[in-house]
Amino acid sequence: MWDSITRSCTLLFTIAMVIWAFADNMNTASARDEKDNNPALTAPDNAKEDQNPLLAKWTGKYGGVPPFDRVQVSLFKPALEAGMAEQLAEVDKIARDPAAPTFENTIVAMERAGRTLDRVTTLYGVWAATMNGPEFQVVQREMAPRLAAFGDQITQNEALFKRIEAVYNSPDKAKLTAEQQRLVWLYYTNFVRAGARLAPEAKARLSQINQQLAGLYTRFSQNVLAEETDQFIVLKSEADLAGLPQSLRDAAAAAAVTKKVPDSWVIMNTRSAIDPFLTYSDRRDLREKAWRMFINRGDNGDAHDNNAIITEILQLRAERAKLLGYPTHAHWRLENAMAKTPERAMELMEAVWKPAVARVHEEVADMQALANKEGANIKIEPWDYRYYMEKVRKAKYDLDQNEVKPYLQLEKLREGIFWVAGELFGFNFTPVTDVPVAHPDIRVWEVTDRATKRHIGLWYFDPYARAGKRSGAWMNAYRSQEKVNGEITTIVSNNANFIKGKPGEPLLISWDDATTMFHEFGHALHGLNSNVTYPSLSGTAVARDYVEFPSQLMEHWLATPQVLQRFALHYQTGKPIPQELVDRIKRSATFNQGFATVEYLSAALVDMKLHLAGDKKIDPDAFERETLSQLGMPHELVMRHRTPQFLHVFASDGYSAGYYSYLWSDVLTADAFGAFVEGGGPYDAKVAARLRQYIFSVGNTIDPAEGYREFRGRDAKIEALMKKRGFAGDGSE
Ligand SMILES: [Zn+2]
């Protein structure tokens, strides 16, 4: 797949603390005036634990596990209502405490609150992302604005904020540990940033905006999901299949069964189906058809069109930023990120943009020359890019992706990932079958410390595409590591959308997909390594433009000889991938970086510019077109996520004005791997120990820039990134 910064991965967050942080693809909807200040009194009948299993404490081994086997969609609404009511009651008690505010009775008390709702929203998030359907969507549309209002009820609780402020300003703060001081800072800052200091009228308007936005986010993501589910291309004959390798034909045949189209092959409207089709189909007419279908998701002028929703979202975000005292939504979003200001993020993007565009022109020239040589008599268009890119790869580097694939068995690579985690962090993985799962395809492993046998956590693996599961790959934390209520271990999952092949045969994946697996596993390791006290600071709960750093870093271990020789084994002969093939892969490492970088960066730049535009009314299609034209976007490719389907940005606040984060993190990634290269190589135990100590285990307990400096001995430099992408300027690759 794409290159490291463009991974569609995202993390799914639950309602950690009080803010409906984001849940990439999965937010929710409607506009209801939620002014019930004491919902505890109105908790519905099946809100009791004995009647609603979603409310119960998790039971079983490993400190309890999520009761996936007891979920029914009808239980979500009463469970969410009861969870919110319970948390509001807990918060109310903290706010009304007659004792003077202290770290313990205010901040720690807040950390202990909301546990029931945490459990419910974990299950709710899993259903939203992987088990979605019409019945669930009704619940989402109703509950999204109510969850938003609930968050505001907490951040707008004056008595509570006064206590947090008192702890923050108290001279006693200096006596707290560094982690505790950072937690106080985080609470105080989050409350202020969420409007805790506003006048009552402004607060009311803010809450209204948040509820409206939650409704719009839900509609946005449901529209994209609908177009990915309902639209597909039917192939009828051998001629329609021209160029497609057997694995794609098998997947298309399986999709036809799912879609109930007899005697046909089906190409679904998802990235995992479209990208390979565009890469291999010899049928230029069908490539164009598939490309148009995919890039027009949410932009078809029908019931699922997202343009009007985007206009409204942007206006509401601009208004909210003004209310909160920021010039734009981008300024508000970036304040606590590593970048701090939109200007710094733009500076980085612009530094990379020009060399990347120049590289695209070179790539297109190579492709055009090859097409001319073949007598194709065409001018390269966006639906030709992947197709000719693959041909150039073969011609220039003698590298055929299908030559690599037989060595990349999904399950062997999973074993490789486990082995790497063992080498770097001393983890051991043992399959377990005694915990419930949401779907029979999902498998679970227990993670233990190799030396001490101590239980570290659980890793759930949900690799296959299915109806109701959003596309892409991501990590999700079901439970964060913490010590505030005794030792709580973490539960994480990795999710992907591999298309199941023939039963009984090993599933072969591409090099890019293998890279993605290492990436997502990097997020999982970030969660599993966590060693903090407070859940709000745990694992992956770090700044948005830092969170992709540990995951992108892990991608580097796929290409290490140790992994390839042991785990990249031919699915028929069992022989390891030949060194000369590995050498060819390495020689082509910076191949196509123009495409990958411009595809990603154009989306990141449009995202940032949309959110720097202030409160003027924006026509998304026109804005996108004009912005790209001003940037000098090469016409042979499109944004990785066009505005009407940009779930990172419009399915929640998540990556809004934050899609640049992948590039920001990649500066750190490229630079950090240098520490291993300069040391004893990728498995240097001393460097790995520093990595764990200052990056993977600390969560958000320290400033990420400081953590990085401790690890590397200095700040990150951009040079390693430019070199990694082949933009170093010396023309070599
Ligand atoms: Zn990621």
XYZ file of C-alpha atoms and ligand atoms in Angstrom:
734
model
C 0.000 0.000 0.000
C 0.802 3.559 0.254
C 3.726 4.771 2.066
C 4.145 5.114 5.737
C 2.623 8.512 6.272
C -0.444 7.775 4.278
C -1.632 4.803 6.182
C -5.342 5.011 6.687
C -4.884 3.737 10.135
C -6.215 5.674 12.975
C -6.736 4.980 16.565
C -10.134 4.608 18.037
C -10.607 6.386 21.285
C -13.393 5.936 23.728
C -14.657 8.701 25.942
C -11.458 9.055 27.833
C -12.144 11.699 30.414
C -14.842 14.043 29.441
C -14.301 14.760 25.846
C -15.815 12.697 23.095
C -12.312 12.697 21.755
C -12.839 11.165 18.393
C -13.463 7.860 16.940
C -12.214 8.256 13.510
C -14.945 6.843 11.430
C -17.492 6.331 13.987
C -19.214 9.290 15.329
C -22.785 9.816 15.637
C -26.075 12.381 15.305
C -29.332 14.708 15.302
C -30.102 17.806 17.216
C -31.891 17.492 20.423
C -31.965 20.086 23.104
C -30.473 18.221 25.974
C -31.070 20.237 29.064
C -31.779 17.513 31.549
C -29.397 18.359 34.345
C -30.108 15.333 36.391
C -30.577 12.331 34.202
C -29.816 10.095 37.165
C -33.426 10.562 38.126
C -34.665 9.480 34.759
C -32.548 6.391 34.199
C -34.582 3.895 32.184
C -35.781 0.496 33.363
C -33.119 -1.680 31.831
C -30.357 0.541 33.074
C -29.541 -1.740 35.949
C -26.542 -4.009 35.762
C -28.557 -7.151 36.312
C -30.810 -6.249 33.399
C -28.182 -4.808 31.081
C -24.973 -6.843 30.765
C -23.169 -3.935 29.056
C -23.119 -2.113 32.399
C -21.573 -4.915 34.393
C -17.951 -4.953 35.505
C -15.923 -7.085 33.121
C -15.432 -10.542 34.539
C -13.242 -13.531 33.824
C -9.504 -13.934 33.596
C -6.939 -11.238 32.767
C -8.592 -8.733 35.097
C -11.874 -9.159 33.233
C -12.583 -9.011 29.515
C -15.178 -7.201 27.353
C -18.450 -9.201 27.212
C -18.667 -9.223 23.421
C -20.900 -12.299 23.559
C -23.581 -10.439 25.503
C -23.953 -7.412 23.242
C -27.303 -6.703 21.631
C -27.782 -3.470 19.755
C -30.954 -2.740 21.717
C -28.883 -2.629 24.927
C -26.662 0.269 23.836
C -29.040 3.167 24.341
C -30.114 2.279 27.892
C -26.516 1.381 28.768
C -25.153 4.685 27.472
C -27.883 6.560 29.331
C -27.167 4.751 32.563
C -23.407 5.211 32.122
C -23.790 8.945 31.530
C -26.132 9.281 34.508
C -23.704 7.465 36.762
C -20.757 9.594 35.657
C -22.711 12.827 36.074
C -23.647 11.777 39.586
C -20.003 10.985 40.353
C -18.842 14.292 38.940
C -21.532 16.137 40.837
C -20.304 14.571 44.048
C -16.741 15.699 43.308
C -17.934 19.210 42.483
C -19.970 19.472 45.696
C -17.327 18.023 48.005
C -17.287 20.288 51.083
C -13.578 19.599 51.622
C -11.046 21.997 50.106
C -9.970 20.909 46.614
C -6.923 18.651 46.491
C -5.231 16.580 43.821
C -6.694 13.465 45.431
C -10.282 14.577 45.993
C -10.594 16.328 42.639
C -8.221 15.112 39.923
C -7.809 11.528 41.091
C -11.529 11.365 41.844
C -12.195 12.418 38.245
C -9.826 9.706 37.012
C -11.855 7.155 38.951
C -15.189 8.426 37.643
C -17.018 7.265 34.542
C -15.800 3.688 34.556
C -19.171 2.225 33.611
C -19.511 4.570 30.655
C -15.938 3.732 29.588
C -16.884 0.075 29.406
C -20.087 0.765 27.486
C -18.457 3.123 24.987
C -15.698 0.588 24.346
C -18.285 -1.919 23.174
C -20.216 0.818 21.390
C -17.055 1.864 19.529
C -16.353 -1.709 18.439
C -19.878 -2.018 17.081
C -19.673 1.347 15.325
C -16.432 0.434 13.569
C -16.760 -3.274 12.935
C -20.336 -4.524 13.445
C -22.325 -1.620 12.057
C -25.748 -1.947 10.463
C -29.087 -0.166 10.042
C -30.320 -0.913 13.564
C -27.088 0.349 15.101
C -27.106 3.483 12.953
C -30.429 4.540 14.433
C -28.859 4.370 17.887
C -25.797 6.307 16.684
C -27.908 9.090 15.214
C -29.789 9.506 18.445
C -26.894 9.124 20.868
C -24.156 11.197 19.187
C -25.560 14.613 20.131
C -26.494 13.358 23.571
C -22.941 12.160 24.185
C -21.687 15.556 23.034
C -24.064 17.332 25.398
C -22.965 15.026 28.172
C -19.322 15.992 27.635
C -20.263 19.648 27.799
C -22.220 19.136 30.994
C -18.977 18.074 32.632
C -16.611 20.650 31.152
C -19.166 23.379 31.836
C -19.693 22.403 35.463
C -18.561 25.608 37.174
C -18.058 24.206 40.635
C -15.973 21.392 39.211
C -13.821 23.714 37.136
C -13.228 25.968 40.141
C -11.836 22.988 42.018
C -9.615 21.958 39.114
C -8.411 25.545 38.801
C -7.714 25.681 42.530
C -5.569 22.541 42.349
C -3.812 23.912 39.286
C -2.989 27.215 40.986
C -2.225 25.776 44.401
C 1.328 26.095 45.756
C 0.930 22.447 46.811
C 1.125 21.485 43.157
C 4.903 21.686 43.380
C 4.852 18.801 45.835
C 3.219 16.469 43.339
C 5.183 14.064 41.161
C 5.966 15.115 37.593
C 3.263 12.773 36.274
C 0.711 14.197 38.696
C 1.594 17.756 37.733
C 1.175 16.903 34.082
C -2.221 15.368 34.820
C -3.322 18.548 36.597
C -2.094 20.606 33.654
C -3.996 18.346 31.245
C -7.281 18.643 33.151
C -6.993 22.369 33.536
C -6.018 22.932 29.907
C -8.670 20.587 28.531
C -11.375 22.289 30.539
C -10.285 25.764 29.491
C -9.993 24.676 25.879
C -13.476 23.180 26.067
C -14.926 26.510 27.228
C -14.967 26.201 31.014
C -14.248 29.913 31.384
C -16.941 31.194 29.048
C -19.961 33.187 30.123
C -23.197 31.186 30.498
C -24.639 32.302 27.168
C -21.500 31.382 25.276
C -21.406 28.045 27.058
C -24.951 27.294 25.979
C -24.157 28.155 22.382
C -20.996 26.050 22.530
C -22.928 23.045 23.707
C -25.470 23.567 20.960
C -22.669 23.651 18.388
C -21.087 20.486 19.758
C -24.388 18.633 19.550
C -25.021 19.826 16.011
C -21.513 18.796 15.007
C -21.935 15.351 16.538
C -25.057 14.868 14.442
C -23.313 16.030 11.280
C -20.295 13.784 11.898
C -22.576 10.780 12.169
C -24.395 11.607 8.967
C -21.081 12.191 7.196
C -19.649 8.802 8.120
C -22.890 6.950 7.520
C -23.039 8.458 4.023
C -19.530 7.258 3.195
C -20.249 3.820 4.612
C -23.435 3.642 2.522
C -21.581 4.422 -0.691
C -18.835 1.937 0.111
C -21.454 -0.719 0.792
C -24.055 -0.024 -1.881
C -21.846 0.760 -4.861
C -19.731 -1.829 -6.653
C -18.650 -2.871 -10.094
C -19.861 -6.140 -11.573
C -17.479 -7.971 -13.897
C -19.195 -10.438 -16.193
C -16.589 -12.128 -18.353
C -12.988 -13.205 -18.689
C -12.426 -10.071 -20.764
C -13.509 -7.933 -17.793
C -10.914 -9.696 -15.630
C -7.973 -9.066 -17.946
C -4.753 -8.500 -16.036
C -6.075 -9.428 -12.594
C -3.927 -11.910 -10.664
C -5.602 -15.035 -9.294
C -5.809 -13.710 -5.726
C -7.835 -10.699 -6.894
C -10.110 -12.894 -8.999
C -10.758 -15.087 -5.964
C -11.506 -12.075 -3.797
C -13.845 -10.656 -6.462
C -15.622 -13.992 -6.735
C -16.068 -14.073 -2.959
C -17.412 -10.502 -3.029
C -19.953 -11.536 -5.695
C -21.243 -14.228 -3.356
C -21.566 -11.708 -0.544
C -23.353 -9.277 -2.833
C -25.533 -12.066 -4.252
C -24.633 -11.400 -7.873
C -24.520 -14.852 -9.499
C -21.962 -15.862 -12.172
C -19.997 -12.653 -11.721
C -17.071 -11.005 -10.015
C -17.561 -7.926 -7.866
C -15.150 -5.051 -7.161
C -16.300 -3.346 -3.982
C -16.082 0.415 -3.528
C -13.430 0.205 -0.813
C -9.751 1.001 -0.927
C -8.692 -2.593 -0.358
C -10.629 -3.636 -3.468
C -10.118 -0.581 -5.697
C -6.363 0.006 -5.314
C -5.360 -3.479 -6.505
C -7.898 -3.310 -9.316
C -6.394 -0.020 -10.513
C -2.950 -1.580 -10.256
C -3.623 -4.669 -12.336
C -6.669 -4.320 -14.560
C -5.679 -4.109 -18.227
C -9.093 -2.664 -18.990
C -8.585 1.094 -19.063
C -12.349 1.730 -19.366
C -13.055 -0.297 -16.228
C -10.174 1.346 -14.382
C -11.688 4.736 -15.101
C -15.104 3.526 -13.986
C -13.716 2.108 -10.727
C -11.625 5.214 -10.083
C -14.576 7.546 -10.600
C -16.819 5.497 -8.339
C -14.216 5.529 -5.576
C -13.197 9.188 -5.677
C -16.817 10.326 -5.834
C -17.911 8.714 -2.603
C -20.072 11.271 -0.810
C -20.039 13.537 -3.864
C -22.801 12.186 -6.079
C -25.490 14.802 -5.553
C -27.807 12.203 -4.053
C -29.143 11.314 -0.608
C -25.616 10.422 0.554
C -23.943 13.615 -0.694
C -21.704 15.150 1.976
C -21.049 18.630 0.528
C -23.735 20.517 2.418
C -22.771 18.701 5.607
C -19.142 19.813 5.184
C -20.141 23.458 4.695
C -22.138 23.327 7.898
C -19.399 21.548 9.844
C -16.804 24.139 8.784
C -19.028 27.032 9.758
C -19.840 25.553 13.139
C -16.172 24.796 13.795
C -15.211 28.350 12.877
C -17.874 29.754 15.167
C -16.783 27.503 18.002
C -13.134 28.536 17.607
C -14.139 32.209 17.805
C -16.256 31.573 20.887
C -13.266 29.914 22.514
C -11.008 32.823 21.617
C -8.977 31.380 18.743
C -8.616 32.877 15.261
C -9.546 29.598 13.565
C -10.373 25.954 14.232
C -6.822 25.061 13.175
C -5.332 27.322 15.850
C -7.565 25.755 18.470
C -6.748 22.202 17.418
C -2.976 22.659 17.221
C -2.400 24.528 20.450
C -1.590 21.376 22.410
C -0.092 19.406 19.548
C 3.659 19.121 19.111
C 3.477 21.556 16.209
C 1.718 24.138 18.446
C 0.673 26.386 15.533
C -0.783 25.853 12.049
C 2.105 27.911 10.706
C 4.683 25.390 11.885
C 2.697 22.511 10.422
C 2.329 24.391 7.126
C 6.049 25.123 7.088
C 6.859 21.418 7.238
C 4.263 20.519 4.599
C 5.506 23.205 2.249
C 9.104 22.100 2.671
C 8.177 18.635 1.451
C 5.550 19.619 -1.145
C 7.799 21.028 -3.855
C 10.323 18.184 -4.072
C 7.436 15.707 -3.934
C 5.625 17.383 -6.850
C 8.865 17.483 -8.815
C 9.216 13.755 -8.206
C 5.661 13.156 -9.464
C 6.573 14.844 -12.743
C 9.531 12.477 -13.059
C 7.356 9.482 -12.258
C 4.753 10.514 -14.808
C 7.463 11.034 -17.428
C 8.701 7.473 -16.790
C 5.164 6.132 -17.085
C 4.387 8.121 -20.209
C 7.588 6.908 -21.860
C 6.676 3.329 -21.066
C 3.118 3.760 -22.345
C 4.455 5.309 -25.541
C 6.909 2.471 -25.987
C 4.033 0.016 -25.662
C 2.141 1.972 -28.297
C -0.707 2.591 -25.850
C -1.440 5.952 -27.459
C -2.698 7.518 -24.239
C -1.892 10.394 -21.975
C -1.464 9.281 -18.351
C -4.630 9.946 -16.385
C -5.311 9.374 -12.675
C -6.819 5.925 -13.368
C -3.575 4.969 -15.137
C -1.181 5.953 -12.360
C -1.136 2.765 -10.302
C -1.244 0.601 -13.424
C 1.777 2.162 -15.106
C 3.553 2.674 -11.816
C 3.519 -1.098 -11.452
C 4.872 -1.539 -14.965
C 7.647 0.979 -14.313
C 8.479 -0.836 -11.089
C 8.962 -4.010 -13.106
C 10.947 -2.296 -15.851
C 13.141 -0.133 -13.647
C 13.705 -2.363 -10.646
C 12.823 -5.760 -12.098
C 10.373 -6.011 -9.238
C 6.934 -7.556 -9.534
C 4.754 -7.240 -6.441
C 3.274 -10.630 -7.275
C 6.750 -12.089 -7.064
C 6.993 -10.874 -3.465
C 3.506 -11.840 -2.335
C 4.002 -15.646 -2.125
C 6.506 -14.954 0.660
C 4.145 -12.773 2.644
C 1.725 -15.004 4.496
C -0.491 -13.086 6.868
C -0.114 -15.568 9.711
C 3.644 -15.958 9.322
C 4.055 -12.203 9.415
C 1.948 -12.053 12.531
C 4.431 -14.495 14.077
C 7.207 -12.203 12.844
C 5.608 -9.264 14.567
C 5.402 -11.232 17.807
C 9.069 -12.141 17.455
C 10.061 -8.490 17.004
C 8.063 -7.542 20.108
C 9.945 -10.258 21.938
C 13.339 -8.996 20.813
C 12.666 -5.313 21.487
C 10.437 -5.446 24.542
C 10.668 -8.988 25.920
C 7.022 -9.815 25.148
C 5.667 -13.307 24.693
C 2.372 -14.091 22.927
C 0.156 -17.077 23.701
C -3.165 -17.699 21.929
C -6.198 -17.814 24.205
C -9.619 -19.146 23.352
C -11.402 -18.585 26.624
C -12.525 -15.010 26.020
C -15.614 -13.836 24.095
C -15.211 -12.116 20.717
C -17.523 -9.911 18.652
C -17.203 -12.086 15.540
C -15.878 -15.638 14.977
C -13.038 -14.277 12.793
C -11.478 -12.490 15.746
C -8.637 -14.164 17.644
C -6.980 -13.254 20.927
C -3.491 -13.604 22.405
C -2.250 -13.113 25.936
C 0.877 -10.980 26.206
C 3.303 -11.804 29.006
C 6.764 -10.707 30.009
C 9.231 -13.301 28.743
C 11.540 -12.986 31.742
C 9.125 -12.585 34.649
C 6.049 -14.331 33.127
C 4.044 -11.338 34.329
C 0.735 -10.742 32.548
C 1.019 -7.633 30.326
C -2.290 -7.565 28.504
C -4.416 -8.983 25.697
C -4.161 -8.458 21.937
C -7.268 -8.977 19.775
C -6.761 -9.486 16.049
C -9.652 -8.822 13.637
C -8.044 -9.107 10.184
C -10.848 -9.616 7.653
C -13.236 -7.312 5.810
C -16.949 -7.853 6.370
C -20.194 -5.984 5.926
C -20.589 -3.305 8.584
C -16.841 -2.925 9.144
C -15.261 0.314 8.092
C -12.397 0.128 5.615
C -8.754 0.666 6.422
C -6.703 -0.591 9.317
C -6.580 0.696 12.861
C -5.772 0.008 16.464
C -8.246 0.313 19.272
C -7.634 0.261 23.035
C -10.381 -1.576 24.863
C -8.815 -0.895 28.250
C -5.916 1.361 29.167
C -3.113 0.414 31.494
C -3.206 2.272 34.821
C -2.465 1.946 38.517
C -4.930 4.327 40.060
C -7.250 1.477 41.084
C -4.654 -1.239 41.534
C -2.753 -2.704 38.595
C -4.994 -2.607 35.542
C -3.540 -4.210 32.414
C -4.257 -3.118 28.904
C -6.433 -4.698 26.220
C -5.767 -3.626 22.642
C -6.870 -4.709 19.204
C -5.592 -4.497 15.660
C -8.136 -4.345 12.865
C -7.709 -4.709 9.138
C -9.698 -5.426 6.021
C -7.932 -8.277 4.295
C -10.164 -10.018 1.844
C -10.470 -13.666 2.753
C -9.077 -15.937 0.098
C -9.941 -19.567 -0.502
C -10.627 -21.618 2.606
C -7.655 -23.654 3.748
C -5.100 -21.644 1.797
C -2.750 -19.199 3.486
C -3.695 -15.584 2.940
C -0.965 -13.786 0.994
C -0.628 -10.041 1.371
C 1.318 -7.309 -0.364
C 4.484 -5.681 0.941
C 2.506 -2.534 1.664
C -0.105 -4.453 3.624
C 2.655 -6.161 5.572
C 4.043 -2.714 6.375
C 0.596 -1.678 7.595
C 0.468 -4.700 9.876
C 3.725 -3.637 11.490
C 2.372 -0.096 11.743
C -0.823 -1.065 13.531
C 1.092 -3.411 15.749
C 3.278 -0.428 16.646
C 0.176 1.267 18.058
C -0.653 -1.929 19.937
C 2.867 -2.013 21.412
C 2.500 1.625 22.427
C -0.531 0.522 24.458
C 1.018 -2.706 25.765
C 4.242 -1.038 26.919
C 2.409 1.644 28.851
C 3.633 2.019 32.419
C 1.850 4.986 33.975
C -0.385 5.626 36.953
C -3.293 7.612 35.521
C -5.526 6.371 32.695
C -5.844 9.791 31.050
C -2.096 9.728 30.389
C -1.884 6.087 29.358
C -0.522 4.433 26.215
C -1.655 6.079 23.005
C -3.401 9.024 24.731
C -0.715 11.394 23.414
C -0.712 14.413 21.103
C -2.262 13.735 17.703
C 0.896 14.617 15.790
C 2.974 12.334 18.024
C 0.779 9.246 18.128
C 1.798 7.998 14.681
C 5.468 8.093 15.593
C 5.731 4.784 17.513
C 3.602 3.022 14.905
C 5.483 4.362 11.902
C 8.735 3.493 13.591
C 7.727 -0.170 13.877
C 7.284 -0.374 10.097
C 11.073 -0.405 9.810
C 11.372 -3.859 11.354
C 9.576 -5.655 8.519
C 12.554 -5.218 6.221
C 15.114 -6.439 8.735
C 16.915 -9.621 7.594
C 16.018 -11.308 10.881
C 12.293 -11.006 10.119
C 12.525 -11.773 6.428
C 14.680 -14.895 6.851
C 12.486 -16.404 9.521
C 9.019 -15.258 8.584
C 8.884 -14.241 4.909
C 8.564 -17.848 3.813
C 7.193 -19.065 0.507
C 3.716 -20.432 1.104
C 4.409 -23.570 -0.961
C 8.101 -24.339 -0.502
C 8.571 -22.854 2.966
C 11.809 -21.276 1.743
C 12.747 -17.769 2.909
C 12.550 -14.888 0.503
C 15.778 -14.836 -1.569
C 18.304 -12.146 -0.677
C 18.483 -10.891 -4.262
C 14.699 -10.254 -4.174
C 15.106 -8.403 -0.891
C 17.874 -6.345 -2.493
C 15.542 -5.424 -5.326
C 12.848 -4.408 -2.820
C 15.396 -2.244 -1.015
C 16.639 -0.640 -4.200
C 13.073 0.356 -4.984
C 12.432 1.754 -1.494
C 12.002 5.331 -2.645
C 10.159 4.317 -5.798
C 6.840 6.096 -6.196
C 7.432 8.393 -3.229
C 6.284 11.289 -5.378
C 2.846 9.756 -5.770
C 2.545 8.629 -2.154
C 3.702 11.944 -0.725
C 1.673 14.211 -3.011
C -1.440 12.056 -2.644
C -1.181 12.374 1.127
C 0.120 15.925 1.355
C -2.533 17.390 -0.941
C -5.165 16.014 1.450
C -3.272 17.337 4.467
C -2.898 20.796 2.918
C -6.561 21.019 1.926
C -7.530 19.940 5.445
C -5.392 22.669 6.991
C -6.506 25.373 4.571
C -10.187 24.499 5.075
C -9.684 25.077 8.773
C -7.669 28.256 8.388
C -10.346 29.827 6.191
C -12.375 31.119 9.126
C -16.125 31.519 9.017
C -16.673 32.236 5.351
C -19.174 29.920 3.735
C -17.284 27.238 1.861
C -18.353 25.237 -1.162
C -16.184 22.136 -0.593
C -15.919 21.115 -4.244
C -14.876 24.598 -5.384
C -12.525 25.082 -2.435
C -10.830 21.771 -3.119
C -10.477 22.535 -6.830
C -9.118 26.056 -6.299
C -6.748 25.094 -3.498
C -5.259 22.239 -5.506
C -4.866 24.478 -8.504
C -3.047 27.113 -6.420
C -0.798 24.426 -5.001
C 0.095 23.200 -8.470
C -1.363 19.741 -7.906
C -0.297 17.468 -10.766
C -3.438 16.457 -12.630
C -2.405 12.810 -12.828
C -3.458 12.078 -9.264
C -6.044 13.006 -6.636
C -5.995 13.642 -2.923
C -5.778 10.452 -0.952
C -9.057 11.414 0.718
C -11.171 13.871 -1.235
C -13.122 16.283 0.954
C -16.573 14.558 0.675
C -15.112 11.278 1.983
C -12.436 12.617 4.336
C -13.416 10.638 7.396
C -10.278 11.612 9.311
C -11.492 15.192 9.216
C -15.295 15.098 9.090
C -16.348 11.961 10.956
C -15.215 13.648 14.162
C -12.882 16.391 15.314
C -10.216 13.646 15.328
C -7.724 14.554 12.643
C -9.378 17.842 11.656
C -6.595 20.333 10.957
C -4.534 17.326 11.960
C -4.007 15.158 8.909
C -0.515 16.683 8.726
C 0.218 14.596 11.827
C 1.400 11.627 9.797
C 4.111 13.746 8.198
C 5.025 15.401 11.477
C 5.354 12.000 13.128
C 7.341 10.700 10.184
C 10.029 13.319 10.743
C 10.472 11.754 14.182
C 10.211 8.224 12.773
C 12.891 8.629 10.161
C 15.176 10.391 12.593
C 14.555 7.883 15.405
C 15.404 4.836 13.331
C 18.775 6.474 12.823
C 19.476 5.845 16.504
C 19.358 2.092 15.793
C 21.363 2.411 12.584
C 24.030 4.459 14.349
C 23.988 1.925 17.203
C 24.190 -1.821 16.840
C 21.337 -2.171 14.328
C 17.563 -2.645 14.617
C 17.844 -5.057 17.547
C 20.340 -3.075 19.614
C 19.152 -3.840 23.148
C 20.382 -0.565 24.624
C 18.609 1.582 22.054
C 15.475 -0.569 22.428
C 15.583 -0.036 26.186
C 15.766 3.748 25.679
C 12.924 3.527 23.191
C 10.806 1.785 25.764
C 11.813 4.057 28.604
C 11.246 7.408 26.919
C 8.764 6.705 24.132
C 6.706 3.512 24.383
C 6.093 3.310 28.123
C 5.546 6.924 29.131
C 2.200 7.678 27.454
C 1.490 11.366 27.946
C 3.258 11.639 31.304
C 6.012 13.771 29.791
C 6.153 16.374 27.053
C 6.712 14.395 23.837
C 9.465 16.731 22.650
C 11.315 16.091 25.917
C 10.771 12.354 25.659
C 12.173 12.398 22.160
C 15.209 14.402 23.254
C 15.901 11.916 26.069
C 15.747 9.064 23.576
C 17.777 10.638 20.790
C 20.009 13.026 22.682
C 18.782 15.890 20.504
C 15.737 17.174 18.598
C 14.624 15.458 15.400
C 15.951 16.775 12.108
C 14.062 16.776 8.823
C 17.012 15.428 6.807
C 16.314 11.784 7.618
C 12.759 12.141 6.314
C 13.883 13.720 3.069
C 16.398 10.946 2.600
C 13.861 8.223 3.418
C 11.585 9.563 0.717
C 14.317 10.083 -1.790
C 13.947 13.891 -1.742
C 17.407 14.515 -0.357
C 18.296 16.543 -3.404
C 21.273 14.637 -4.704
C 19.151 12.894 -7.280
C 20.060 9.465 -6.017
C 17.431 7.004 -4.882
Zn -1.418 4.789 12.726
